[in-house]
């Protein structure tokens, strides 16, 4: 999908489909968080989002819930502030909003002469789905611009979330996933983004390593040289996503069981391996 930017160079939300189910299928649940938090969805759409999030991968679910929390927290702080809002607040918000396609349509239609009514009606029916998509984009723009303009503690957290390596990988336009079995039980899902030169590893239903052992992740170089350690996973870390950077020179990601504290090179066969190239 194409990206657009406002006059100040900030990235605006990506284009959305005319219905929530299509957006969810395309993996845009996290980007719908602000619309959900502002209750700018119908009851059916809210239910669809909630059902999707319940079964989403842990990292995606955490990102969605965090963005919802931050949006609500920021708005709550703004509306409970004792001080008067800045005189230019409204202008600052409006200046950062994307154009509302629906508003443009109705303004243009109001300016049409009566003879154009039939043509306008036909255009209305033809463009319903397109305007629905545009309205959702506009609402997301409202949420993002309001969060940016209002300032305060919540804004810092909101912006930090957008710059978080985990979020960047999961929301990258070129991200792709591979799920592999782990010896001993469970699976490892690897979300790979070549443009971010990084991946995210999420373990599911994987048993804790034996006493005195840890799981260790390795990048296996394309040139056949020694695998490079990418960190350890003990029983607690298994429930959290892990970010691995610098994957461009690697052919695959491997996971082995190593002594507590890790090893300088693999000492056992891999319990899971995921290729990184297509």
Short mmCIF file of N, CA and C in Angstrom, two decimals, residues 140-269:
data_model
loop_
_atom_site.label_atom_id
_atom_site.label_comp_id
_atom_site.label_asym_id
_atom_site.label_seq_id
_atom_site.Cartn_x
_atom_site.Cartn_y
_atom_site.Cartn_z
N UNK A 140 -9.03 7.90 11.67
CA UNK A 140 -7.72 7.54 12.20
C UNK A 140 -6.81 8.77 12.23
N UNK A 141 -6.90 9.60 11.19
CA UNK A 141 -6.12 10.83 11.17
C UNK A 141 -6.49 11.75 12.32
N UNK A 142 -7.80 11.83 12.64
CA UNK A 142 -8.25 12.64 13.77
C UNK A 142 -7.61 12.13 15.05
N UNK A 143 -7.65 10.81 15.25
CA UNK A 143 -7.09 10.24 16.47
C UNK A 143 -5.60 10.53 16.59
N UNK A 144 -4.87 10.29 15.50
CA UNK A 144 -3.43 10.51 15.54
C UNK A 144 -3.07 11.97 15.74
N UNK A 145 -3.77 12.86 15.03
CA UNK A 145 -3.47 14.28 15.16
C UNK A 145 -3.81 14.80 16.54
N UNK A 146 -4.92 14.34 17.11
CA UNK A 146 -5.30 14.79 18.44
C UNK A 146 -4.27 14.35 19.47
N UNK A 147 -3.81 13.11 19.35
CA UNK A 147 -2.82 12.61 20.29
C UNK A 147 -1.53 13.42 20.20
N UNK A 148 -1.13 13.74 18.95
CA UNK A 148 0.10 14.51 18.77
C UNK A 148 -0.05 15.93 19.29
N UNK A 149 -1.19 16.56 19.00
CA UNK A 149 -1.37 17.97 19.34
C UNK A 149 -1.60 18.20 20.82
N UNK A 150 -2.22 17.25 21.52
CA UNK A 150 -2.60 17.49 22.90
C UNK A 150 -1.41 17.51 23.85
N UNK A 151 -0.33 16.83 23.49
CA UNK A 151 0.84 16.86 24.33
C UNK A 151 0.67 16.04 25.58
N UNK A 152 1.65 16.09 26.49
CA UNK A 152 1.54 15.40 27.76
C UNK A 152 2.23 14.05 27.75
N UNK A 153 2.10 13.35 28.88
CA UNK A 153 2.79 12.08 29.07
C UNK A 153 2.37 11.04 28.04
N UNK A 154 1.07 10.98 27.76
CA UNK A 154 0.57 9.97 26.85
C UNK A 154 1.17 10.07 25.47
N UNK A 155 1.44 11.27 24.99
CA UNK A 155 1.98 11.45 23.64
C UNK A 155 3.36 10.84 23.52
N UNK A 156 4.18 11.05 24.52
CA UNK A 156 5.52 10.48 24.49
C UNK A 156 5.47 8.98 24.37
N UNK A 157 4.58 8.36 25.13
CA UNK A 157 4.43 6.91 25.07
C UNK A 157 3.90 6.47 23.72
N UNK A 158 2.97 7.25 23.18
CA UNK A 158 2.38 6.91 21.87
C UNK A 158 3.46 6.93 20.79
N UNK A 159 4.25 7.98 20.75
CA UNK A 159 5.28 8.10 19.72
C UNK A 159 6.36 7.04 19.92
N UNK A 160 6.68 6.77 21.20
CA UNK A 160 7.69 5.75 21.48
C UNK A 160 7.24 4.40 20.97
N UNK A 161 5.94 4.13 21.10
CA UNK A 161 5.40 2.86 20.63
C UNK A 161 5.58 2.71 19.13
N UNK A 162 5.41 3.82 18.38
CA UNK A 162 5.56 3.76 16.93
C UNK A 162 7.01 3.48 16.54
N UNK A 163 7.97 3.89 17.39
CA UNK A 163 9.38 3.71 17.08
C UNK A 163 9.94 2.43 17.68
N UNK A 164 9.11 1.67 18.39
CA UNK A 164 9.56 0.44 19.00
C UNK A 164 9.91 -0.57 17.91
N UNK A 165 11.07 -1.24 18.00
CA UNK A 165 11.48 -2.20 16.96
C UNK A 165 10.45 -3.30 16.73
N UNK A 166 9.81 -3.77 17.80
CA UNK A 166 8.79 -4.81 17.67
C UNK A 166 7.65 -4.33 16.80
N UNK A 167 7.14 -3.13 17.09
CA UNK A 167 6.03 -2.56 16.32
C UNK A 167 6.44 -2.32 14.88
N UNK A 168 7.65 -1.82 14.68
CA UNK A 168 8.11 -1.53 13.32
C UNK A 168 8.15 -2.79 12.46
N UNK A 169 8.60 -3.90 13.03
CA UNK A 169 8.67 -5.14 12.26
C UNK A 169 7.27 -5.66 11.96
N UNK A 170 6.41 -5.70 12.98
CA UNK A 170 5.08 -6.28 12.79
C UNK A 170 4.20 -5.45 11.86
N UNK A 171 4.49 -4.13 11.75
CA UNK A 171 3.68 -3.27 10.89
C UNK A 171 4.36 -2.96 9.56
N UNK A 172 5.54 -3.51 9.34
CA UNK A 172 6.24 -3.26 8.07
C UNK A 172 5.41 -3.80 6.90
N UNK A 173 5.43 -3.07 5.79
CA UNK A 173 4.63 -3.48 4.63
C UNK A 173 5.13 -4.78 4.01
N UNK A 174 6.40 -5.11 4.23
CA UNK A 174 6.93 -6.33 3.62
C UNK A 174 7.04 -7.49 4.61
N UNK A 175 6.43 -7.36 5.78
CA UNK A 175 6.56 -8.41 6.79
C UNK A 175 5.89 -9.70 6.30
N UNK A 176 6.52 -10.82 6.57
CA UNK A 176 5.95 -12.13 6.25
C UNK A 176 6.26 -13.06 7.42
N UNK A 177 5.44 -14.07 7.57
CA UNK A 177 5.56 -14.96 8.72
C UNK A 177 5.84 -16.40 8.30
N UNK A 178 6.56 -17.06 9.19
CA UNK A 178 6.81 -18.49 9.03
C UNK A 178 6.68 -19.13 10.40
N UNK A 179 5.91 -20.20 10.49
CA UNK A 179 5.73 -20.91 11.75
C UNK A 179 6.34 -22.30 11.62
N UNK A 180 7.21 -22.64 12.56
CA UNK A 180 7.89 -23.94 12.52
C UNK A 180 7.67 -24.66 13.85
N UNK A 181 7.70 -25.99 13.79
CA UNK A 181 7.55 -26.80 15.00
C UNK A 181 8.83 -26.76 15.82
N UNK A 182 8.65 -26.85 17.13
CA UNK A 182 9.78 -26.92 18.05
C UNK A 182 9.85 -28.34 18.60
N UNK A 183 11.02 -28.94 18.52
CA UNK A 183 11.20 -30.28 19.07
C UNK A 183 10.87 -30.27 20.55
N UNK A 184 10.03 -31.19 20.98
CA UNK A 184 9.61 -31.21 22.38
C UNK A 184 8.25 -30.61 22.59
N UNK A 185 7.71 -29.91 21.54
CA UNK A 185 6.37 -29.36 21.65
C UNK A 185 6.30 -27.87 21.37
N UNK A 186 5.17 -27.46 20.85
CA UNK A 186 4.95 -26.04 20.58
C UNK A 186 5.48 -25.60 19.23
N UNK A 187 5.35 -24.32 18.98
CA UNK A 187 5.79 -23.75 17.71
C UNK A 187 6.53 -22.44 17.94
N UNK A 188 7.28 -22.04 16.93
CA UNK A 188 7.95 -20.73 16.92
C UNK A 188 7.49 -20.01 15.66
N UNK A 189 6.92 -18.82 15.83
CA UNK A 189 6.49 -18.01 14.69
C UNK A 189 7.48 -16.88 14.49
N UNK A 190 8.00 -16.79 13.27
CA UNK A 190 9.01 -15.78 12.95
C UNK A 190 8.39 -14.78 11.97
N UNK A 191 8.32 -13.51 12.36
CA UNK A 191 7.84 -12.43 11.50
C UNK A 191 9.07 -11.71 10.95
N UNK A 192 9.23 -11.73 9.64
CA UNK A 192 10.47 -11.26 9.00
C UNK A 192 10.19 -10.01 8.17
N UNK A 193 11.00 -8.97 8.37
CA UNK A 193 10.88 -7.75 7.57
C UNK A 193 12.25 -7.39 7.00
N UNK A 194 12.50 -7.70 5.73
CA UNK A 194 13.79 -7.33 5.12
C UNK A 194 14.04 -5.82 5.16
N UNK A 195 12.98 -5.00 4.98
CA UNK A 195 13.17 -3.56 4.97
C UNK A 195 13.64 -3.03 6.32
N UNK A 196 13.27 -3.70 7.39
CA UNK A 196 13.71 -3.31 8.73
C UNK A 196 14.95 -4.07 9.16
N UNK A 197 15.39 -5.01 8.31
CA UNK A 197 16.56 -5.84 8.61
C UNK A 197 16.42 -6.47 9.99
N UNK A 198 15.21 -6.97 10.26
CA UNK A 198 14.94 -7.52 11.59
C UNK A 198 13.81 -8.53 11.52
N UNK A 199 13.68 -9.31 12.59
CA UNK A 199 12.58 -10.26 12.71
C UNK A 199 12.12 -10.31 14.16
N UNK A 200 10.92 -10.86 14.35
CA UNK A 200 10.36 -11.05 15.68
C UNK A 200 10.07 -12.53 15.85
N UNK A 201 10.51 -13.10 16.97
CA UNK A 201 10.26 -14.50 17.29
C UNK A 201 9.24 -14.59 18.41
N UNK A 202 8.21 -15.41 18.19
CA UNK A 202 7.19 -15.62 19.23
C UNK A 202 7.01 -17.12 19.44
N UNK A 203 7.20 -17.57 20.66
CA UNK A 203 7.07 -18.98 20.99
C UNK A 203 5.65 -19.24 21.52
N UNK A 204 5.08 -20.38 21.15
CA UNK A 204 3.74 -20.73 21.61
C UNK A 204 3.72 -22.19 22.05
N UNK A 205 3.25 -22.40 23.28
CA UNK A 205 3.11 -23.75 23.85
C UNK A 205 4.42 -24.51 23.87
N UNK A 206 5.53 -23.78 23.97
CA UNK A 206 6.85 -24.42 24.03
C UNK A 206 7.18 -24.68 25.50
N UNK A 207 7.54 -25.90 25.86
CA UNK A 207 7.84 -26.20 27.27
C UNK A 207 9.09 -25.46 27.74
N UNK A 208 9.17 -25.22 29.02
CA UNK A 208 10.35 -24.57 29.59
C UNK A 208 11.58 -25.45 29.35
N UNK A 209 12.74 -24.84 29.20
CA UNK A 209 13.95 -25.66 29.00
C UNK A 209 14.23 -26.50 30.25
N UNK A 210 14.95 -27.58 30.11
CA UNK A 210 15.28 -28.42 31.27
C UNK A 210 16.03 -27.60 32.33
N UNK A 211 16.03 -28.07 33.59
CA UNK A 211 16.79 -27.35 34.64
C UNK A 211 18.24 -27.16 34.24
N UNK A 212 18.73 -25.94 34.44
CA UNK A 212 20.12 -25.64 34.11
C UNK A 212 20.35 -25.39 32.64
N UNK A 213 19.26 -25.28 31.85
CA UNK A 213 19.38 -25.06 30.42
C UNK A 213 18.57 -23.83 29.99
N UNK A 214 18.89 -23.30 28.82
CA UNK A 214 18.14 -22.20 28.22
C UNK A 214 18.04 -22.45 26.72
N UNK A 215 17.05 -21.83 26.11
CA UNK A 215 17.01 -21.80 24.65
C UNK A 215 17.91 -20.68 24.18
N UNK A 216 18.67 -20.91 23.12
CA UNK A 216 19.54 -19.87 22.57
C UNK A 216 19.25 -19.72 21.08
N UNK A 217 19.09 -18.48 20.65
CA UNK A 217 18.79 -18.19 19.24
C UNK A 217 20.08 -17.87 18.50
N UNK A 218 20.13 -18.31 17.23
CA UNK A 218 21.32 -18.10 16.41
C UNK A 218 20.91 -17.64 15.01
N UNK A 219 21.66 -16.74 14.44
CA UNK A 219 21.55 -16.43 13.02
C UNK A 219 22.60 -17.26 12.30
N UNK A 220 22.14 -18.03 11.31
CA UNK A 220 23.05 -18.89 10.56
C UNK A 220 23.46 -18.15 9.28
N UNK A 221 24.72 -17.71 9.16
CA UNK A 221 25.15 -16.90 8.01
C UNK A 221 25.00 -17.64 6.68
N UNK A 222 24.76 -16.87 5.63
CA UNK A 222 24.63 -17.44 4.29
C UNK A 222 25.94 -18.03 3.80
N UNK A 223 27.08 -17.48 4.29
CA UNK A 223 28.37 -17.94 3.80
C UNK A 223 28.88 -19.18 4.54
N UNK A 224 28.07 -19.72 5.43
CA UNK A 224 28.46 -20.95 6.12
C UNK A 224 29.38 -20.74 7.30
N UNK A 225 29.64 -19.50 7.67
CA UNK A 225 30.51 -19.23 8.81
C UNK A 225 29.80 -19.55 10.13
N UNK A 226 30.48 -19.34 11.23
CA UNK A 226 29.97 -19.71 12.55
C UNK A 226 28.67 -18.98 12.89
N UNK A 227 27.68 -19.70 13.39
CA UNK A 227 26.43 -19.05 13.80
C UNK A 227 26.68 -17.96 14.84
N UNK A 228 25.85 -16.93 14.79
CA UNK A 228 26.01 -15.78 15.68
C UNK A 228 24.87 -15.78 16.70
N UNK A 229 25.22 -15.76 17.97
CA UNK A 229 24.22 -15.79 19.03
C UNK A 229 23.34 -14.54 19.00
N UNK A 230 22.04 -14.74 19.22
CA UNK A 230 21.10 -13.62 19.22
C UNK A 230 20.30 -13.55 20.53
N UNK A 231 20.82 -14.19 21.55
CA UNK A 231 20.17 -14.07 22.85
C UNK A 231 19.61 -15.37 23.38
N UNK A 232 19.22 -15.32 24.65
CA UNK A 232 18.75 -16.50 25.36
C UNK A 232 17.27 -16.37 25.72
N UNK A 233 16.63 -17.52 25.88
CA UNK A 233 15.23 -17.55 26.32
C UNK A 233 15.11 -18.56 27.46
N UNK A 234 14.85 -18.04 28.66
CA UNK A 234 14.57 -18.95 29.77
C UNK A 234 13.06 -19.15 29.86
N UNK A 235 12.59 -19.80 30.90
CA UNK A 235 11.16 -20.10 31.03
C UNK A 235 10.32 -18.83 30.98
N UNK A 236 10.77 -17.76 31.62
CA UNK A 236 10.00 -16.51 31.64
C UNK A 236 9.99 -15.82 30.29
N UNK A 237 11.14 -15.82 29.62
CA UNK A 237 11.26 -15.12 28.33
C UNK A 237 10.45 -15.80 27.23
N UNK A 238 10.08 -17.05 27.41
CA UNK A 238 9.33 -17.76 26.38
C UNK A 238 7.99 -17.11 26.07
N UNK A 239 7.43 -16.41 27.06
CA UNK A 239 6.10 -15.80 26.88
C UNK A 239 6.17 -14.44 26.21
N UNK A 240 7.37 -13.96 25.91
CA UNK A 240 7.52 -12.63 25.35
C UNK A 240 8.15 -12.69 23.96
N UNK A 241 7.73 -11.79 23.04
CA UNK A 241 8.36 -11.77 21.72
C UNK A 241 9.78 -11.26 21.81
N UNK A 242 10.63 -11.75 20.94
CA UNK A 242 12.03 -11.32 20.90
C UNK A 242 12.34 -10.74 19.53
N UNK A 243 13.08 -9.63 19.52
CA UNK A 243 13.47 -8.97 18.28
C UNK A 243 14.91 -9.33 17.95
N UNK A 244 15.15 -9.74 16.71
CA UNK A 244 16.50 -10.05 16.24
C UNK A 244 16.80 -9.12 15.07
N UNK A 245 17.91 -8.39 15.16
CA UNK A 245 18.28 -7.43 14.13
C UNK A 245 19.46 -7.93 13.31
N UNK A 246 19.71 -7.26 12.18
CA UNK A 246 20.85 -7.59 11.35
C UNK A 246 20.73 -8.94 10.67
N UNK A 247 19.57 -9.16 10.02
CA UNK A 247 19.31 -10.49 9.44
C UNK A 247 19.69 -10.60 7.97
N UNK A 248 20.12 -9.51 7.36
CA UNK A 248 20.33 -9.50 5.90
C UNK A 248 21.37 -10.52 5.44
N UNK A 249 22.36 -10.82 6.28
CA UNK A 249 23.41 -11.75 5.88
C UNK A 249 23.15 -13.18 6.36
N UNK A 250 21.97 -13.41 6.93
CA UNK A 250 21.67 -14.73 7.49
C UNK A 250 20.77 -15.53 6.57
N UNK A 251 21.00 -16.84 6.53
CA UNK A 251 20.17 -17.74 5.73
C UNK A 251 18.99 -18.26 6.53
N UNK A 252 19.17 -18.39 7.84
CA UNK A 252 18.11 -18.92 8.67
C UNK A 252 18.31 -18.54 10.13
N UNK A 253 17.25 -18.75 10.91
CA UNK A 253 17.31 -18.57 12.36
C UNK A 253 17.22 -19.96 12.98
N UNK A 254 18.13 -20.26 13.87
CA UNK A 254 18.11 -21.56 14.55
C UNK A 254 17.99 -21.37 16.05
N UNK A 255 17.38 -22.34 16.71
CA UNK A 255 17.23 -22.31 18.17
C UNK A 255 17.75 -23.63 18.72
N UNK A 256 18.63 -23.56 19.70
CA UNK A 256 19.18 -24.75 20.34
C UNK A 256 18.96 -24.68 21.84
N UNK A 257 19.19 -25.79 22.52
CA UNK A 257 19.15 -25.84 23.98
C UNK A 257 20.59 -25.85 24.48
N UNK A 258 20.93 -24.85 25.30
CA UNK A 258 22.31 -24.68 25.76
C UNK A 258 22.36 -24.58 27.28
N UNK A 259 23.57 -24.75 27.87
CA UNK A 259 23.70 -24.58 29.31
C UNK A 259 23.30 -23.16 29.74
N UNK A 260 22.82 -23.02 30.96
CA UNK A 260 22.45 -21.71 31.48
C UNK A 260 23.60 -20.73 31.28
N UNK A 261 23.29 -19.53 30.80
CA UNK A 261 24.33 -18.55 30.49
C UNK A 261 24.69 -18.54 29.03
N UNK A 262 24.27 -19.60 28.30
CA UNK A 262 24.52 -19.62 26.87
C UNK A 262 25.87 -20.16 26.48
N UNK A 263 26.05 -20.35 25.18
CA UNK A 263 27.30 -20.87 24.63
C UNK A 263 27.81 -19.93 23.55
N UNK A 264 29.11 -20.01 23.27
CA UNK A 264 29.70 -19.18 22.22
C UNK A 264 29.42 -19.73 20.84
N UNK A 265 29.06 -21.00 20.78
CA UNK A 265 28.67 -21.66 19.53
C UNK A 265 27.71 -22.78 19.90
N UNK A 266 26.84 -23.18 18.98
CA UNK A 266 25.88 -24.23 19.30
C UNK A 266 26.56 -25.51 19.75
N UNK A 267 26.02 -26.11 20.82
CA UNK A 267 26.57 -27.37 21.33
C UNK A 267 25.61 -28.53 21.14
N UNK A 268 24.44 -28.26 20.52
CA UNK A 268 23.45 -29.31 20.29
C UNK A 268 22.74 -29.04 18.97
N UNK A 269 21.98 -30.01 18.53
CA UNK A 269 21.21 -29.84 17.30
C UNK A 269 20.09 -28.83 17.53
#
